[in-house]
Amino acid sequence: MRLISYWRWFVSVLLLAITPYALAHGESKFNLPKGVTPISHDIYDLHMTIFWICVGIGVIVFGVMIYTLIYHRKSRGVKPAQFHEHTLVEIVWAVIPLLILVAMAIPATLVLIRMNDTTEADINIKVTGYQWKWQYEYLDHGISYFSNLSTPRDELENRKPTKGQWYLLEVDKPLVVPIHKKIRFLVTANDVVHSWWVPSLGIKRDAIPGFIYEAWARIEKPGTYRGQCAELCGVNHGFMPIVVKAVTEEEYNKWIAEQTQQKTAAAQLSTKSLTKDELMTLGKKVHDTNCAVCHKVDGSGMPPAFPAITGSHIATGPIAKHIDIVLNGKLGTAMQAFGSQLSDADIAAVVTYQRNALGNSKGDMVNTQEIKAARVKEKN
Amino acid sequence: MAEVITHETEHHHYEPGHEKTLGAKIARWVFTTNHKDIGTLYLWLSFLMFFVAGGMALLIRTELFMPGARFISPEFFNQMTTMHGLIMVFGVVMPALTGLANWQIPLMIGAPDMALPRLNNWSFWLLPFAFLLLISTFFIEGPAPNFGWTFYAPLSTQYGPPSTDFMIFAIHLMGLSSIMGAINIIATIINMRAPGMSYMKMPVFAWSWFITAFLLLGIMPVLAGCVTMMLTDRHFGTSFFNAAGGGDPLLFQHLFWFFGHPEVYVLILPAFGIISEILPTFSRKKIFGYRFMVYAIVVIAVLSYVVWAHHMFTTGIPLASELFFMYATMIIAVPTGVKVFNWTATMFKGSLSFETPMLFAIGFLFMFTFGGFSGLMLAIVPADVQYQDSYFVVAHFHYVLMSGSVYAIMAAIYYWLPKWCGYMYCEKLGKWHFWLTTLGMNITFFVMHFLGLAGMPRRIPDYPLQFEDFNRIATIGAFILGFSQLIFLYNVIKTIRGKNRVKASAEVWEGHHGLEWTVASPAPYHTFSTPPKID
Amino acid sequence: MNNQPIDYAARQRKIRRLAMLLGLAAFGMLGFGYLLVPIYNVMCKAFGINGKTNEQPIAYNAADPVDKSRWVTIEFVTSRNNQMPWEFNPLVKKIRVHPGEINRIAFYAKNDSDHEMMVQAIPSVTPGLAAKHLKKTECFCFTQQSLKAGESMDMPVLFHIDRDLPKEVNEMTLSYTMFDITHMKHKKNANAGKIS
């Protein structure tokens, strides 16, 4: 038994030793991050308070146990005492913990009330969980985009000898927010329950389809803060990270302006024809970020749930059917409708790419205008 | 004691061990209504499932040894986490505790058998079919259940694989089995106590099961209702959990945890009872504060019904209910603390010796208390926002379930095995088993606290690089933990076959207390046909 | 020391009776499990769980005074579950209102698919404690909506914020999620909501 107690002491000493480390670096491998919002600081302080209270109680309780184990052994020739009840003692050791609990509940209640702040926010962002990516909508600016895992498949499948620093914590388009502003996140989901968790912001909010919840943050320091989906949401639950880039207000405004411009540019792109090479290059990008999650980078898929694209009757059959399934998905399967997520150019490119790469060589191609036409045709 | 025995005698003609044909041997176990036989069946089922679900845990840990997709696919990984959880809870801990109840409760209260022997037979024999059904999902088309043992809607309803229906029926069978078992235990304790065995003289183990049985009666039907709603949502067009039809996915979580939280007390209360039997024996001292131990169990059981939403602090429930559930959860620490203090006081100034059951009981005492501390931290809502669904939670519940319930079960088996089979187990192997298990247990789960705090979500098949070293440590620990259970299996089989050549006396332990030690070792097939005298 | 002989027949009867009783209790708990569903719905309305709002129209009394001293910002948000092929947007994204005054807003919906579809919109308000103070007199969410392929429509909502809205709430969000119920067997709100 003494081994166990040594182990505990060892851990306590270890925790003591790493506390300065945690203070110096802000983030630690052993402890909660202190974070960059007032709430995350409150949570951190509360966490440490409870932790030390538990350590204190633990030292006393385990101390008595260890004392007993050492000194009250039969092998030391101890004769057992006869006492076996004492009402006052029972009351005392029920009341003292109760008082400690009250002492813990007070700060916890205060922080909790602070977390439920419903005053007006400066920026409203809707966060929607999808199987398996996040969508961010800037409600005040009409900007909306998806944020996909950007770790290369070669790293996920160990074809590269080393993995990048932010393996599984990197996305193609991070959420960009300004510092020192009250940001309100409206969280919901498109399909199943997800959970939006960014430890440094002190936010974890479940995203439930059909319902909307809010969380808020006022970020104090520019930087990149990373998190992951915290509620099991299907096969790729571990592959939908969250990246929040906090920037100064000027940078944020510049970014908003850029995004608005890009939106207009994208609208123009959809009227412009692309060459086959352009389509193939863009198509590979679109395929790798959107399709490869299920159908793999090489198009081999994961049958039976996720069929192969290589040699499939969709990718080698009539092109109209191929466009249709990408635009509208297939009911009752995991194949979702990409019509609202991808631009005409993206869809034209990915269809062309899938028919002329991944082991297919259909030779045909489709351009942006035809996708636009296909969308219109569907509507009628 | 010369009263005429009427009803009881009909069971007494039969003595096992003389069956000649294989059919007769099988029939003996299939048709048995003897509480000792049924207890044995429960325990062996649990033992088998322990290795099945433990094997799944090792597959999970192997995948997590290094980052990158290496060993099993994310799809299969999710099936493993789901089945590991379901089987460990319903297939290992619950049957083991029910098996112990079957063996020990009649022996401890001086009853000849359970009150409803035939019902007892049915409750057991539902279980093998339930688990066959559950495990068959690996062999049918489409994935096995892959949405976690908590099977949250709509992932398990609109998005669940076809095998979900098999799981639902398996849960119905397990629920039915538990309800019948609970009815039997209540009926036995109320009616079958030997004359003079008043409630406040009952061993704490019997008390803990008595209360647990009421918990089971209260929650298993709710779970049955909940999975039935899932079934009708999936196939018959109802919308309990589907927002489109006016339902609510959050309602599922409320119903599930209304069952789920008392359920964790179903898993731990009988363990409390076991520890309360073992510590006095090896301290050679009466249990300290018997009455308060019983009251504490009652208080915990009652409170367990009003804390369920602490599993849902991040779902956006209103402030007032967050406060209520936080306070209620924190209050559970008081009766739990009383129990820990009483156990410590039981050992204090005793005359301690450290046979294997005592080692496991002390291991329980330390590590369960430790898991209690992390439980207290989890109760604090603002902090729980960071802990929820992270590895911190995984660490917490393995400390209370593995080093809590499972340690108590192992302690109980070492403690009562000599009574059951008449031979002493091998003490040396028992000690090896304990130390290796404890080493493996702490290596595996201690580092998970760090992983959770540093931000690793649970149920992910691959992880960012910063979590690599602790995951490696955990995997190494898991293999030590897993393989040291083979020592246990070997020791148990060796003991049952009498290979240790050390016959157990009727009392077995020097500091023994209670009726079970007044019958011979091995316990005869029929005991207490004439009620014992109790002073 | 109790030395009376045990009456086994009586004990057996007692056991049977108790087992029956406990069996009934278990059935009772099964019923209670189902009862939790309506209890939950009542709790939702009382505490604003999930920001649920009224499912039946609440009449607006024009005679009630308007609290001109207070402004509340209301933001409108839409989602399409499972990325259903409809357009669904608020015509006005944000309004400022006084508690007590009646407001009329509208949402635009268009069926972009190639077949007729039936939808149900599910409202949700955040912060949850404000939900019961948002009272709708008319809402497209009271009934199902149906559009032929390519058709579009404007769907109105008539609502007011009641004057009891807690002081600390200055901003709230009304969200609608649209669900495709074309193939659902039993639909919610089969009877159209009328002003009560």
Tab-separated table of N, CA, C and O in Angstrom, chain B residues 201-284:
chain	number	residue	atom	x	y	z
B	201	LYS	N	-29.729	-5.638	11.883
B	201	LYS	CA	-28.666	-6.613	12.149
B	201	LYS	C	-28.107	-7.153	10.835
B	201	LYS	O	-27.138	-7.906	10.822
B	202	MET	N	-28.783	-6.811	9.754
B	202	MET	CA	-28.367	-7.333	8.454
B	202	MET	C	-26.968	-6.842	8.098
B	202	MET	O	-26.637	-5.703	8.370
B	203	PRO	N	-26.164	-7.690	7.454
B	203	PRO	CA	-24.858	-7.222	6.989
B	203	PRO	C	-25.031	-6.044	6.010
B	203	PRO	O	-26.031	-5.963	5.297
B	204	VAL	N	-24.028	-5.160	5.982
B	204	VAL	CA	-24.124	-3.979	5.120
B	204	VAL	C	-24.266	-4.389	3.649
B	204	VAL	O	-24.941	-3.718	2.865
B	205	PHE	N	-23.645	-5.520	3.273
B	205	PHE	CA	-23.765	-5.958	1.879
B	205	PHE	C	-25.228	-6.210	1.521
B	205	PHE	O	-25.709	-5.782	0.465
B	206	ALA	N	-25.966	-6.891	2.419
B	206	ALA	CA	-27.383	-7.141	2.155
B	206	ALA	C	-28.150	-5.822	2.081
B	206	ALA	O	-28.997	-5.621	1.200
B	207	TRP	N	-27.813	-4.915	2.975
B	207	TRP	CA	-28.458	-3.599	2.956
B	207	TRP	C	-28.201	-2.885	1.629
B	207	TRP	O	-29.104	-2.308	1.030
B	208	SER	N	-26.944	-2.900	1.212
B	208	SER	CA	-26.599	-2.141	0.005
B	208	SER	C	-27.358	-2.713	-1.196
B	208	SER	O	-27.869	-1.958	-2.022
B	209	TRP	N	-27.511	-4.046	-1.234
B	209	TRP	CA	-28.244	-4.630	-2.366
B	209	TRP	C	-29.740	-4.360	-2.260
B	209	TRP	O	-30.424	-4.199	-3.258
B	210	PHE	N	-30.230	-4.336	-1.029
B	210	PHE	CA	-31.651	-4.054	-0.797
B	210	PHE	C	-32.002	-2.693	-1.416
B	210	PHE	O	-32.976	-2.560	-2.184
B	211	ILE	N	-31.160	-1.712	-1.139
B	211	ILE	CA	-31.427	-0.361	-1.657
B	211	ILE	C	-31.178	-0.300	-3.154
B	211	ILE	O	-31.951	0.303	-3.917
B	212	THR	N	-30.110	-0.973	-3.588
B	212	THR	CA	-29.816	-1.001	-5.018
B	212	THR	C	-30.984	-1.596	-5.800
B	212	THR	O	-31.321	-1.128	-6.892
B	213	ALA	N	-31.616	-2.629	-5.229
B	213	ALA	CA	-32.730	-3.270	-5.928
B	213	ALA	C	-33.867	-2.278	-6.152
B	213	ALA	O	-34.490	-2.262	-7.219
B	214	PHE	N	-34.112	-1.429	-5.162
B	214	PHE	CA	-35.142	-0.400	-5.357
B	214	PHE	C	-34.717	0.602	-6.428
B	214	PHE	O	-35.536	1.047	-7.238
B	215	LEU	N	-33.434	0.932	-6.448
B	215	LEU	CA	-32.945	1.830	-7.504
B	215	LEU	C	-33.199	1.214	-8.876
B	215	LEU	O	-33.678	1.870	-9.794
B	216	LEU	N	-32.870	-0.081	-8.983
B	216	LEU	CA	-33.052	-0.774	-10.263
B	216	LEU	C	-34.516	-0.739	-10.695
B	216	LEU	O	-34.822	-0.478	-11.853
B	217	LEU	N	-35.403	-1.017	-9.735
B	217	LEU	CA	-36.830	-1.005	-10.060
B	217	LEU	C	-37.268	0.369	-10.544
B	217	LEU	O	-38.163	0.495	-11.372
B	218	GLY	N	-36.626	1.412	-10.030
B	218	GLY	CA	-37.005	2.759	-10.421
B	218	GLY	C	-36.456	3.177	-11.765
B	218	GLY	O	-37.056	4.005	-12.449
B	219	ILE	N	-35.291	2.639	-12.152
B	219	ILE	CA	-34.661	3.187	-13.364
B	219	ILE	C	-34.712	2.275	-14.575
B	219	ILE	O	-34.803	2.757	-15.692
B	220	MET	N	-34.659	0.943	-14.372
B	220	MET	CA	-34.610	0.074	-15.550
B	220	MET	C	-35.860	0.246	-16.416
B	220	MET	O	-35.761	0.259	-17.641
B	221	PRO	N	-37.057	0.412	-15.813
B	221	PRO	CA	-38.232	0.643	-16.667
B	221	PRO	C	-38.132	1.955	-17.450
B	221	PRO	O	-38.598	2.034	-18.578
B	222	VAL	N	-37.506	2.962	-16.858
B	222	VAL	CA	-37.362	4.232	-17.576
B	222	VAL	C	-36.441	4.046	-18.784
B	222	VAL	O	-36.700	4.543	-19.879
B	223	LEU	N	-35.350	3.274	-18.571
B	223	LEU	CA	-34.469	2.983	-19.707
B	223	LEU	C	-35.224	2.205	-20.775
B	223	LEU	O	-35.106	2.490	-21.975
B	224	ALA	N	-36.020	1.225	-20.320
B	224	ALA	CA	-36.788	0.433	-21.281
B	224	ALA	C	-37.713	1.349	-22.076
B	224	ALA	O	-37.821	1.238	-23.304
B	225	GLY	N	-38.369	2.277	-21.379
B	225	GLY	CA	-39.240	3.228	-22.067
B	225	GLY	C	-38.457	4.076	-23.050
B	225	GLY	O	-38.872	4.287	-24.189
B	226	CYS	N	-37.289	4.511	-22.620
B	226	CYS	CA	-36.453	5.382	-23.454
B	226	CYS	C	-36.032	4.671	-24.737
B	226	CYS	O	-36.138	5.240	-25.828
B	227	VAL	N	-35.583	3.400	-24.620
B	227	VAL	CA	-35.168	2.713	-25.849
B	227	VAL	C	-36.385	2.335	-26.699
B	227	VAL	O	-36.279	2.249	-27.928
B	228	THR	N	-37.532	2.144	-26.051
B	228	THR	CA	-38.742	1.881	-26.838
B	228	THR	C	-39.116	3.119	-27.657
B	228	THR	O	-39.517	3.014	-28.816
B	229	MET	N	-38.952	4.289	-27.044
B	229	MET	CA	-39.195	5.524	-27.794
B	229	MET	C	-38.250	5.624	-28.987
B	229	MET	O	-38.631	6.043	-30.081
B	230	MET	N	-36.996	5.222	-28.756
B	230	MET	CA	-36.031	5.210	-29.872
B	230	MET	C	-36.541	4.322	-30.994
B	230	MET	O	-36.497	4.678	-32.167
B	231	LEU	N	-37.019	3.141	-30.567
B	231	LEU	CA	-37.478	2.157	-31.552
B	231	LEU	C	-38.653	2.711	-32.351
B	231	LEU	O	-38.685	2.623	-33.582
B	232	THR	N	-39.621	3.319	-31.658
B	232	THR	CA	-40.783	3.832	-32.388
B	232	THR	C	-40.382	5.053	-33.227
B	232	THR	O	-40.915	5.256	-34.307
B	233	ASP	N	-39.420	5.831	-32.743
B	233	ASP	CA	-38.921	6.943	-33.567
B	233	ASP	C	-38.268	6.431	-34.840
B	233	ASP	O	-38.388	7.027	-35.902
B	234	ARG	N	-37.562	5.316	-34.705
B	234	ARG	CA	-36.839	4.785	-35.856
B	234	ARG	C	-37.780	4.164	-36.886
B	234	ARG	O	-37.536	4.229	-38.073
B	235	HIS	N	-38.857	3.507	-36.396
B	235	HIS	CA	-39.637	2.705	-37.330
B	235	HIS	C	-41.115	3.030	-37.412
B	235	HIS	O	-41.778	2.639	-38.355
B	236	PHE	N	-41.656	3.677	-36.395
B	236	PHE	CA	-43.113	3.811	-36.397
B	236	PHE	C	-43.571	5.262	-36.415
B	236	PHE	O	-44.677	5.574	-36.018
B	237	GLY	N	-42.678	6.139	-36.865
B	237	GLY	CA	-43.088	7.499	-37.147
B	237	GLY	C	-43.359	8.387	-35.959
B	237	GLY	O	-43.893	9.478	-36.118
B	238	THR	N	-43.006	7.965	-34.746
B	238	THR	CA	-43.156	8.901	-33.624
B	238	THR	C	-41.999	9.895	-33.664
B	238	THR	O	-41.028	9.705	-34.400
B	239	SER	N	-42.119	10.942	-32.885
B	239	SER	CA	-41.078	11.971	-32.887
B	239	SER	C	-40.712	12.389	-31.476
B	239	SER	O	-40.726	13.554	-31.156
B	240	PHE	N	-40.382	11.414	-30.642
B	240	PHE	CA	-40.001	11.791	-29.288
B	240	PHE	C	-38.724	12.621	-29.297
B	240	PHE	O	-38.599	13.600	-28.584
B	241	PHE	N	-37.766	12.206	-30.132
B	241	PHE	CA	-36.451	12.841	-30.092
B	241	PHE	C	-36.138	13.578	-31.382
B	241	PHE	O	-34.993	13.912	-31.645
B	242	ASN	N	-37.147	13.779	-32.214
B	242	ASN	CA	-36.909	14.420	-33.498
B	242	ASN	C	-37.597	15.779	-33.510
B	242	ASN	O	-38.820	15.861	-33.441
B	243	ALA	N	-36.803	16.839	-33.608
B	243	ALA	CA	-37.358	18.183	-33.545
B	243	ALA	C	-38.380	18.417	-34.651
B	243	ALA	O	-39.357	19.138	-34.453
B	244	ALA	N	-38.197	17.783	-35.807
B	244	ALA	CA	-39.093	18.025	-36.935
B	244	ALA	C	-40.537	17.692	-36.586
B	244	ALA	O	-41.469	18.328	-37.067
B	245	GLY	N	-40.738	16.699	-35.730
B	245	GLY	CA	-42.096	16.296	-35.397
B	245	GLY	C	-42.533	16.834	-34.050
B	245	GLY	O	-43.485	16.337	-33.455
B	246	GLY	N	-41.812	17.826	-33.521
B	246	GLY	CA	-42.198	18.403	-32.246
B	246	GLY	C	-41.473	17.772	-31.070
B	246	GLY	O	-41.778	18.074	-29.923
B	247	GLY	N	-40.547	16.869	-31.332
B	247	GLY	CA	-39.782	16.259	-30.242
B	247	GLY	C	-38.533	17.060	-29.936
B	247	GLY	O	-38.405	18.198	-30.359
B	248	ASP	N	-37.625	16.426	-29.213
B	248	ASP	CA	-36.465	17.166	-28.757
B	248	ASP	C	-35.305	16.204	-28.480
B	248	ASP	O	-35.439	15.324	-27.634
B	249	PRO	N	-34.176	16.368	-29.171
B	249	PRO	CA	-33.039	15.480	-28.918
B	249	PRO	C	-32.551	15.574	-27.470
B	249	PRO	O	-32.043	14.608	-26.916
B	250	LEU	N	-32.764	16.739	-26.858
B	250	LEU	CA	-32.315	16.913	-25.479
B	250	LEU	C	-33.142	16.066	-24.508
B	250	LEU	O	-32.645	15.633	-23.478
B	251	LEU	N	-34.400	15.814	-24.878
B	251	LEU	CA	-35.246	14.963	-24.043
B	251	LEU	C	-34.612	13.594	-23.894
B	251	LEU	O	-34.653	12.986	-22.828
B	252	PHE	N	-33.991	13.116	-24.970
B	252	PHE	CA	-33.331	11.811	-24.883
B	252	PHE	C	-32.289	11.833	-23.785
B	252	PHE	O	-32.202	10.930	-22.963
B	253	GLN	N	-31.485	12.905	-23.774
B	253	GLN	CA	-30.420	12.965	-22.769
B	253	GLN	C	-30.999	13.004	-21.361
B	253	GLN	O	-30.457	12.383	-20.445
B	254	HIS	N	-32.110	13.726	-21.195
B	254	HIS	CA	-32.734	13.761	-19.870
B	254	HIS	C	-33.191	12.364	-19.460
B	254	HIS	O	-32.934	11.913	-18.348
B	255	LEU	N	-33.889	11.671	-20.370
B	255	LEU	CA	-34.379	10.329	-20.034
B	255	LEU	C	-33.214	9.385	-19.778
B	255	LEU	O	-33.213	8.614	-18.827
B	256	PHE	N	-32.201	9.467	-20.651
B	256	PHE	CA	-31.085	8.543	-20.511
B	256	PHE	C	-30.388	8.746	-19.171
B	256	PHE	O	-30.097	7.794	-18.460
B	257	TRP	N	-30.135	10.007	-18.813
B	257	TRP	CA	-29.403	10.237	-17.567
B	257	TRP	C	-30.292	10.083	-16.347
B	257	TRP	O	-29.789	9.857	-15.243
B	258	PHE	N	-31.601	10.209	-16.519
B	258	PHE	CA	-32.487	9.890	-15.394
B	258	PHE	C	-32.276	8.430	-15.008
B	258	PHE	O	-32.304	8.067	-13.835
B	259	PHE	N	-32.048	7.598	-16.023
B	259	PHE	CA	-31.641	6.220	-15.764
B	259	PHE	C	-30.158	6.179	-15.391
B	259	PHE	O	-29.750	5.543	-14.432
B	260	GLY	N	-29.355	6.874	-16.188
B	260	GLY	CA	-27.904	6.691	-16.162
B	260	GLY	C	-27.243	7.081	-14.867
B	260	GLY	O	-26.301	6.433	-14.437
B	261	HIS	N	-27.745	8.142	-14.221
B	261	HIS	CA	-27.020	8.466	-13.004
B	261	HIS	C	-27.298	7.498	-11.868
B	261	HIS	O	-26.360	6.995	-11.263
B	262	PRO	N	-28.575	7.193	-11.558
B	262	PRO	CA	-28.784	6.141	-10.552
B	262	PRO	C	-28.065	4.845	-10.946
B	262	PRO	O	-27.586	4.110	-10.080
B	263	GLU	N	-27.962	4.587	-12.244
B	263	GLU	CA	-27.277	3.379	-12.696
B	263	GLU	C	-25.844	3.316	-12.171
B	263	GLU	O	-25.388	2.262	-11.759
B	264	VAL	N	-25.128	4.439	-12.159
B	264	VAL	CA	-23.757	4.353	-11.656
B	264	VAL	C	-23.758	4.032	-10.162
B	264	VAL	O	-22.817	3.423	-9.660
B	265	TYR	N	-24.835	4.404	-9.472
B	265	TYR	CA	-24.917	4.019	-8.055
B	265	TYR	C	-25.314	2.559	-7.918
B	265	TYR	O	-24.934	1.904	-6.940
B	266	VAL	N	-26.063	2.036	-8.883
B	266	VAL	CA	-26.327	0.593	-8.910
B	266	VAL	C	-24.992	-0.142	-9.002
B	266	VAL	O	-24.790	-1.184	-8.397
B	267	LEU	N	-24.053	0.430	-9.748
B	267	LEU	CA	-22.766	-0.225	-9.917
B	267	LEU	C	-21.867	-0.063	-8.689
B	267	LEU	O	-20.968	-0.856	-8.483
B	268	ILE	N	-22.096	0.987	-7.900
B	268	ILE	CA	-21.151	1.235	-6.813
B	268	ILE	C	-21.719	0.881	-5.433
B	268	ILE	O	-20.962	0.506	-4.543
B	269	LEU	N	-23.037	0.978	-5.214
B	269	LEU	CA	-23.552	0.726	-3.859
B	269	LEU	C	-23.244	-0.691	-3.374
B	269	LEU	O	-22.760	-0.860	-2.252
B	270	PRO	N	-23.507	-1.746	-4.182
B	270	PRO	CA	-23.141	-3.074	-3.681
B	270	PRO	C	-21.642	-3.192	-3.429
B	270	PRO	O	-21.215	-3.930	-2.533
B	271	ALA	N	-20.847	-2.426	-4.208
B	271	ALA	CA	-19.405	-2.426	-3.966
B	271	ALA	C	-19.115	-1.845	-2.591
B	271	ALA	O	-18.278	-2.364	-1.845
B	272	PHE	N	-19.844	-0.783	-2.230
B	272	PHE	CA	-19.716	-0.246	-0.865
B	272	PHE	C	-20.006	-1.345	0.160
B	272	PHE	O	-19.318	-1.471	1.174
B	273	GLY	N	-21.055	-2.121	-0.123
B	273	GLY	CA	-21.432	-3.203	0.781
B	273	GLY	C	-20.302	-4.206	0.940
B	273	GLY	O	-19.988	-4.631	2.058
B	274	ILE	N	-19.685	-4.570	-0.177
B	274	ILE	CA	-18.595	-5.556	-0.141
B	274	ILE	C	-17.452	-5.040	0.721
B	274	ILE	O	-16.928	-5.751	1.592
B	275	ILE	N	-17.077	-3.788	0.484
B	275	ILE	CA	-15.951	-3.214	1.230
B	275	ILE	C	-16.283	-3.195	2.718
B	275	ILE	O	-15.431	-3.461	3.576
B	276	SER	N	-17.555	-2.911	3.021
B	276	SER	CA	-17.961	-2.870	4.432
B	276	SER	C	-17.932	-4.245	5.076
B	276	SER	O	-17.964	-4.366	6.303
B	277	GLU	N	-17.922	-5.320	4.285
B	277	GLU	CA	-17.759	-6.666	4.842
B	277	GLU	C	-16.289	-6.993	5.037
B	277	GLU	O	-15.897	-7.617	6.022
B	278	ILE	N	-15.467	-6.608	4.076
B	278	ILE	CA	-14.075	-7.075	4.044
B	278	ILE	C	-13.188	-6.316	5.027
B	278	ILE	O	-12.388	-6.924	5.748
B	279	LEU	N	-13.351	-4.974	5.079
B	279	LEU	CA	-12.467	-4.201	5.963
B	279	LEU	C	-12.553	-4.666	7.428
B	279	LEU	O	-11.508	-4.859	8.061
B	280	PRO	N	-13.776	-4.884	7.991
B	280	PRO	CA	-13.818	-5.339	9.397
B	280	PRO	C	-13.121	-6.684	9.604
B	280	PRO	O	-12.423	-6.879	10.599
B	281	THR	N	-13.281	-7.607	8.629
B	281	THR	CA	-12.677	-8.928	8.783
B	281	THR	C	-11.166	-8.821	8.953
B	281	THR	O	-10.591	-9.414	9.861
B	282	PHE	N	-10.549	-8.058	8.090
B	282	PHE	CA	-9.083	-8.021	8.114
B	282	PHE	C	-8.538	-6.939	9.048
B	282	PHE	O	-7.341	-6.769	9.172
B	283	SER	N	-9.464	-6.155	9.651
B	283	SER	CA	-9.038	-5.238	10.710
B	283	SER	C	-9.303	-5.866	12.069
B	283	SER	O	-8.949	-5.299	13.099
B	284	ARG	N	-9.998	-7.027	12.052
B	284	ARG	CA	-10.375	-7.741	13.282
B	284	ARG	C	-11.100	-6.817	14.253
B	284	ARG	O	-10.827	-6.778	15.439
